Amino acid sequence: MKKTLLLILLMIGATLIAEPQAQQVKVVSFNIHNNSNPRNDGTNNWNRRAKAVIKMIDKEEPDIIGTQEALLDQLSYIDRKFNRQYRRVGVSRDNGITRGEHTAIYYDKNKYRVLSHKTRWLSESPQRVSYSWDATEKHTVTIIHLQHIESGKDFYYFNTQIEETGKTARKESLKLLAEMIRTTVPKGTPVILGGDMSSNIDNGEFGILEEIGMEVARNIATRTDYRNSYNAFGEDGAGMNDHFFVRDLIINRFRTLNKNYGVPYISNHYPIEITFTL
């Protein structure tokens, strides 16, 4: 009897060791507001916001950060502050190297390894620097395939910014993103699409993402909020413009990070955050 009980306990122990434990992952999407015109930004210029951005990252401790509108000097500042923790992928939208805005992705190098990454343009020629349709400027999506080092579990993250003005460009960009997800991500592998979508979620054009099984993270999270993410530095025009769409993920929490991290506004957008079980 004792031998049987011992055998059962050993089998249970072996099963627990063999099965990867559930991992809690925190992802932040943040339109950092570019530093191209500090005079027009006045008291909201980057020099006044930079330390508060670092404080936000320090306090929230995300595993992954997707940025929009970030210029190289802003990214380099973050690189220097977090060189022991985060690594960055993604190229600029204007020349495919460093000039112009980036939809960069930071990941915690101590927790994750990169299986692949690439930047694509939201255009009819996505593999080269370009824009199409009625877009007023270039936009990109940075795609990263990450593996959690300890558990071996993997997922994809698509970080982007959608055209604000051109209606055809918005529609075609969303169709292109849906096709990229469909052809890139194997069935059953978790995937996240996040960024500044320049529109409230009730806009019917996002239906193309639902067709491939993507769900609105703030709608399915166990704990959530519906606060405006675009704050316009306190001026008129606030809206819920930043979103996460997910597939094959359990979202534990969605948050709009509208705290004061040392200045009233760390950007004209509040960062948004999801915590999920991998």
CSV table of C-alpha atoms in Angstrom, one decimal:
chain,number,residue,atom,x,y,z
A,1,MET,CA,0.0,0.0,0.0
A,2,LYS,CA,2.8,2.4,0.9
A,3,LYS,CA,4.7,1.6,-2.3
A,4,THR,CA,1.5,2.3,-4.3
A,5,LEU,CA,1.0,5.6,-2.6
A,6,LEU,CA,4.6,6.6,-3.1
A,7,LEU,CA,4.4,5.7,-6.8
A,8,ILE,CA,1.3,7.8,-7.2
A,9,LEU,CA,3.0,10.8,-5.5
A,10,LEU,CA,6.0,10.4,-7.7
A,11,MET,CA,3.9,10.3,-10.9
A,12,ILE,CA,2.0,13.5,-9.8
A,13,GLY,CA,5.3,15.2,-9.0
A,14,ALA,CA,6.7,14.3,-12.4
A,15,THR,CA,3.6,15.6,-14.1
A,16,LEU,CA,3.8,18.9,-12.3
A,17,ILE,CA,7.5,19.3,-13.2
A,18,ALA,CA,6.9,18.4,-16.9
A,19,GLU,CA,4.0,20.8,-17.4
A,20,PRO,CA,5.0,24.4,-17.9
A,21,GLN,CA,3.5,26.7,-15.3
A,22,ALA,CA,1.1,29.5,-16.3
A,23,GLN,CA,3.0,32.8,-16.9
A,24,GLN,CA,1.6,36.3,-16.2
A,25,VAL,CA,2.6,38.7,-18.9
A,26,LYS,CA,2.1,42.5,-18.9
A,27,VAL,CA,2.1,44.4,-22.2
A,28,VAL,CA,1.9,48.2,-22.6
A,29,SER,CA,1.0,50.1,-25.7
A,30,PHE,CA,2.1,53.7,-25.7
A,31,ASN,CA,1.9,56.5,-28.2
A,32,ILE,CA,4.8,58.5,-26.8
A,33,HIS,CA,4.1,61.7,-28.9
A,34,ASN,CA,7.0,62.5,-31.1
A,35,ASN,CA,9.7,65.1,-30.3
A,36,SER,CA,9.6,66.8,-33.6
A,37,ASN,CA,8.3,70.2,-32.6
A,38,PRO,CA,9.1,71.0,-28.9
A,39,ARG,CA,8.3,74.7,-29.3
A,40,ASN,CA,4.7,73.9,-30.2
A,41,ASP,CA,4.4,71.4,-27.4
A,42,GLY,CA,5.2,74.1,-24.9
A,43,THR,CA,5.1,72.7,-21.3
A,44,ASN,CA,4.3,69.3,-22.7
A,45,ASN,CA,7.6,69.0,-24.7
A,46,TRP,CA,9.7,65.9,-24.4
A,47,ASN,CA,12.3,67.3,-22.1
A,48,ARG,CA,9.6,67.9,-19.5
A,49,ARG,CA,8.0,64.5,-20.0
A,50,ALA,CA,11.1,62.2,-20.4
A,51,LYS,CA,11.8,61.4,-16.8
A,52,ALA,CA,8.1,60.8,-16.1
A,53,VAL,CA,8.0,58.2,-19.0
A,54,ILE,CA,10.9,56.4,-17.3
A,55,LYS,CA,9.1,56.6,-14.0
A,56,MET,CA,6.0,55.0,-15.6
A,57,ILE,CA,8.0,52.1,-17.0
A,58,ASP,CA,9.8,51.7,-13.6
A,59,LYS,CA,6.5,51.6,-11.7
A,60,GLU,CA,4.4,49.5,-14.0
A,61,GLU,CA,7.2,47.0,-14.9
A,62,PRO,CA,5.8,45.7,-18.2
A,63,ASP,CA,7.3,42.7,-19.9
A,64,ILE,CA,6.7,44.2,-23.4
A,65,ILE,CA,6.2,47.8,-24.5
A,66,GLY,CA,5.0,48.8,-28.0
A,67,THR,CA,5.6,52.4,-28.8
A,68,GLN,CA,4.1,54.6,-31.5
A,69,GLU,CA,5.4,57.9,-32.9
A,70,ALA,CA,8.8,57.5,-31.1
A,71,LEU,CA,11.7,59.3,-32.6
A,72,LEU,CA,15.3,57.9,-32.3
A,73,ASP,CA,16.3,60.4,-29.6
A,74,GLN,CA,13.4,59.3,-27.4
A,75,LEU,CA,14.1,55.6,-28.0
A,76,SER,CA,17.8,56.1,-27.3
A,77,TYR,CA,16.9,57.8,-24.0
A,78,ILE,CA,14.8,54.8,-23.0
A,79,ASP,CA,17.6,52.4,-24.2
A,80,ARG,CA,20.2,54.1,-21.9
A,81,LYS,CA,17.9,54.0,-18.9
A,82,PHE,CA,17.0,50.3,-19.3
A,83,ASN,CA,20.0,48.8,-21.0
A,84,ARG,CA,20.2,46.0,-18.4
A,85,GLN,CA,16.5,45.0,-18.8
A,86,TYR,CA,15.0,45.8,-22.2
A,87,ARG,CA,16.0,45.3,-25.8
A,88,ARG,CA,14.3,47.0,-28.8
A,89,VAL,CA,13.3,45.9,-32.3
A,90,GLY,CA,11.7,47.9,-35.1
A,91,VAL,CA,12.9,50.4,-37.8
A,92,SER,CA,11.7,53.8,-38.8
A,93,ARG,CA,8.8,54.4,-41.1
A,94,ASP,CA,10.6,57.0,-43.2
A,95,ASN,CA,13.7,55.3,-44.4
A,96,GLY,CA,13.5,51.8,-42.9
A,97,ILE,CA,16.5,52.5,-40.6
A,98,THR,CA,16.5,55.4,-38.1
A,99,ARG,CA,14.9,58.5,-39.6
A,100,GLY,CA,11.4,59.3,-38.5
A,101,GLU,CA,8.8,57.7,-36.3
A,102,HIS,CA,9.1,54.1,-35.0
A,103,THR,CA,6.5,51.5,-34.0
A,104,ALA,CA,9.3,50.0,-31.8
A,105,ILE,CA,8.8,47.0,-29.5
A,106,TYR,CA,10.8,46.6,-26.2
A,107,TYR,CA,11.0,43.2,-24.5
A,108,ASP,CA,12.5,42.1,-21.2
A,109,LYS,CA,15.6,40.3,-22.4
A,110,ASN,CA,15.9,38.4,-19.1
A,111,LYS,CA,12.5,36.7,-19.6
A,112,TYR,CA,12.1,36.4,-23.4
A,113,ARG,CA,14.0,35.4,-26.4
A,114,VAL,CA,13.2,36.7,-29.9
A,115,LEU,CA,12.3,33.9,-32.4
A,116,SER,CA,11.8,36.4,-35.3
A,117,HIS,CA,10.9,40.1,-35.9
A,118,LYS,CA,10.2,42.4,-38.9
A,119,THR,CA,8.8,45.7,-39.8
A,120,ARG,CA,6.2,46.1,-42.6
A,121,TRP,CA,4.6,49.1,-44.2
A,122,LEU,CA,0.8,49.5,-44.3
A,123,SER,CA,0.7,49.9,-48.0
A,124,GLU,CA,0.3,48.0,-51.3
A,125,SER,CA,4.1,47.3,-51.0
A,126,PRO,CA,4.5,46.3,-47.4
A,127,GLN,CA,8.1,45.1,-47.7
A,128,ARG,CA,9.5,48.5,-48.6
A,129,VAL,CA,9.3,52.1,-47.4
A,130,SER,CA,6.0,53.2,-48.9
A,131,TYR,CA,2.4,54.4,-48.4
A,132,SER,CA,-0.7,53.9,-50.5
A,133,TRP,CA,-4.3,54.7,-51.1
A,134,ASP,CA,-5.3,58.1,-49.5
A,135,ALA,CA,-2.9,57.9,-46.6
A,136,THR,CA,-1.4,61.2,-45.6
A,137,GLU,CA,1.8,59.7,-44.3
A,138,LYS,CA,3.7,56.3,-43.9
A,139,HIS,CA,2.6,53.9,-41.2
A,140,THR,CA,4.2,50.6,-40.1
A,141,VAL,CA,3.6,47.5,-38.1
A,142,THR,CA,6.4,45.8,-36.1
A,143,ILE,CA,5.9,42.1,-35.7
A,144,ILE,CA,7.7,40.1,-33.0
A,145,HIS,CA,7.6,36.4,-32.2
A,146,LEU,CA,8.6,35.9,-28.6
A,147,GLN,CA,9.3,32.8,-26.5
A,148,HIS,CA,9.2,32.9,-22.7
A,149,ILE,CA,12.6,31.5,-21.7
A,150,GLU,CA,11.6,29.6,-18.6
A,151,SER,CA,8.4,28.0,-19.8
A,152,GLY,CA,9.1,27.7,-23.6
A,153,LYS,CA,5.7,29.2,-24.4
A,154,ASP,CA,5.5,31.6,-27.3
A,155,PHE,CA,3.3,34.3,-28.7
A,156,TYR,CA,3.2,37.0,-31.4
A,157,TYR,CA,2.8,40.8,-30.9
A,158,PHE,CA,1.9,43.2,-33.7
A,159,ASN,CA,2.5,46.8,-32.8
A,160,THR,CA,1.1,49.5,-35.1
A,161,GLN,CA,-0.4,52.9,-35.7
A,162,ILE,CA,-3.3,53.3,-38.1
A,163,GLU,CA,-3.9,56.2,-40.5
A,164,GLU,CA,-6.2,58.8,-39.0
A,165,THR,CA,-7.5,60.7,-42.0
A,166,GLY,CA,-7.7,58.6,-45.1
A,167,LYS,CA,-10.7,56.4,-45.0
A,168,THR,CA,-9.6,54.0,-47.7
A,169,ALA,CA,-6.1,53.8,-46.1
A,170,ARG,CA,-7.7,52.9,-42.8
A,171,LYS,CA,-9.9,50.2,-44.3
A,172,GLU,CA,-7.1,48.7,-46.4
A,173,SER,CA,-4.6,48.8,-43.6
A,174,LEU,CA,-6.9,46.8,-41.3
A,175,LYS,CA,-7.4,44.3,-44.1
A,176,LEU,CA,-3.7,44.0,-44.5
A,177,LEU,CA,-3.1,43.5,-40.8
A,178,ALA,CA,-5.8,40.8,-40.7
A,179,GLU,CA,-4.1,39.1,-43.6
A,180,MET,CA,-0.7,39.3,-42.0
A,181,ILE,CA,-2.0,37.8,-38.8
A,182,ARG,CA,-3.8,35.0,-40.7
A,183,THR,CA,-0.7,34.0,-42.7
A,184,THR,CA,1.9,34.6,-40.0
A,185,VAL,CA,0.5,33.2,-36.8
A,186,PRO,CA,-0.2,29.4,-36.6
A,187,LYS,CA,-3.6,28.4,-35.3
A,188,GLY,CA,-3.6,28.0,-31.6
A,189,THR,CA,-0.6,30.3,-31.0
A,190,PRO,CA,-1.6,33.4,-29.0
A,191,VAL,CA,-1.4,36.8,-30.8
A,192,ILE,CA,-1.8,40.4,-29.8
A,193,LEU,CA,-2.4,43.4,-32.1
A,194,GLY,CA,-2.1,46.7,-30.3
A,195,GLY,CA,-1.5,50.4,-30.9
A,196,ASP,CA,-3.0,53.7,-31.7
A,197,MET,CA,-5.9,53.0,-34.0
A,198,SER,CA,-7.0,56.7,-34.2
A,199,SER,CA,-10.6,55.7,-33.6
A,200,ASN,CA,-13.1,54.6,-31.0
A,201,ILE,CA,-13.7,50.9,-30.9
A,202,ASP,CA,-17.3,51.1,-32.0
A,203,ASN,CA,-16.2,52.0,-35.5
A,204,GLY,CA,-17.5,49.2,-37.7
A,205,GLU,CA,-14.3,49.0,-39.7
A,206,PHE,CA,-12.7,46.8,-37.0
A,207,GLY,CA,-15.0,43.9,-38.0
A,208,ILE,CA,-12.3,42.6,-40.3
A,209,LEU,CA,-10.3,41.7,-37.2
A,210,GLU,CA,-13.2,39.9,-35.6
A,211,GLU,CA,-13.5,37.8,-38.8
A,212,ILE,CA,-10.1,36.2,-38.0
A,213,GLY,CA,-11.0,35.6,-34.4
A,214,MET,CA,-9.5,38.7,-32.8
A,215,GLU,CA,-11.3,40.0,-29.7
A,216,VAL,CA,-11.3,43.4,-28.1
A,217,ALA,CA,-9.1,43.0,-25.0
A,218,ARG,CA,-10.9,45.6,-22.8
A,219,ASN,CA,-14.2,43.8,-23.5
A,220,ILE,CA,-13.1,40.3,-22.4
A,221,ALA,CA,-10.8,41.2,-19.5
A,222,THR,CA,-11.8,40.0,-16.1
A,223,ARG,CA,-11.0,43.5,-14.8
A,224,THR,CA,-11.2,46.4,-17.2
A,225,ASP,CA,-12.0,50.1,-17.8
A,226,TYR,CA,-13.4,52.2,-20.6
A,227,ARG,CA,-11.5,55.5,-20.0
A,228,ASN,CA,-10.3,57.7,-22.9
A,229,SER,CA,-6.8,56.9,-23.9
A,230,TYR,CA,-6.3,60.0,-26.1
A,231,ASN,CA,-6.1,62.9,-23.7
A,232,ALA,CA,-5.0,65.7,-26.1
A,233,PHE,CA,-2.8,67.1,-23.3
A,234,GLY,CA,-6.0,68.2,-21.5
A,235,GLU,CA,-7.4,70.0,-24.5
A,236,ASP,CA,-10.7,69.2,-26.4
A,237,GLY,CA,-10.8,66.1,-28.5
A,238,ALA,CA,-10.2,63.3,-26.0
A,239,GLY,CA,-11.2,59.8,-27.2
A,240,MET,CA,-10.7,56.1,-26.8
A,241,ASN,CA,-8.2,55.7,-29.6
A,242,ASP,CA,-5.8,53.0,-28.4
A,243,HIS,CA,-6.7,49.3,-28.4
A,244,PHE,CA,-5.5,45.8,-28.0
A,245,PHE,CA,-7.0,42.9,-30.0
A,246,VAL,CA,-6.1,39.4,-28.9
A,247,ARG,CA,-6.7,35.8,-29.9
A,248,ASP,CA,-6.2,32.6,-27.9
A,249,LEU,CA,-5.4,34.5,-24.7
A,250,ILE,CA,-7.0,34.9,-21.3
A,251,ILE,CA,-7.0,38.6,-20.4
A,252,ASN,CA,-6.9,39.1,-16.6
A,253,ARG,CA,-6.8,42.9,-16.6
A,254,PHE,CA,-7.0,45.9,-19.0
A,255,ARG,CA,-5.9,49.3,-17.7
A,256,THR,CA,-5.6,52.8,-19.0
A,257,LEU,CA,-2.6,54.2,-17.2
A,258,ASN,CA,-3.8,57.7,-16.5
A,259,LYS,CA,-1.8,58.3,-13.4
A,260,ASN,CA,0.4,61.3,-12.7
A,261,TYR,CA,4.0,59.9,-13.0
A,262,GLY,CA,5.5,63.3,-12.2
A,263,VAL,CA,3.8,65.5,-14.8
A,264,PRO,CA,0.1,65.8,-15.6
A,265,TYR,CA,0.5,64.1,-19.0
A,266,ILE,CA,3.4,61.9,-20.2
A,267,SER,CA,2.0,62.1,-23.7
A,268,ASN,CA,-1.1,63.2,-25.5
A,269,HIS,CA,-2.1,59.5,-25.2
A,270,TYR,CA,-2.3,57.5,-22.0
A,271,PRO,CA,-0.5,54.2,-22.2
A,272,ILE,CA,-2.8,51.2,-22.1
A,273,GLU,CA,-1.9,47.9,-20.5
A,274,ILE,CA,-3.1,44.2,-20.6
A,275,THR,CA,-2.1,41.5,-18.2
A,276,PHE,CA,-2.7,38.0,-19.5
A,277,THR,CA,-2.0,34.3,-18.7
A,278,LEU,CA,0.3,32.6,-21.2
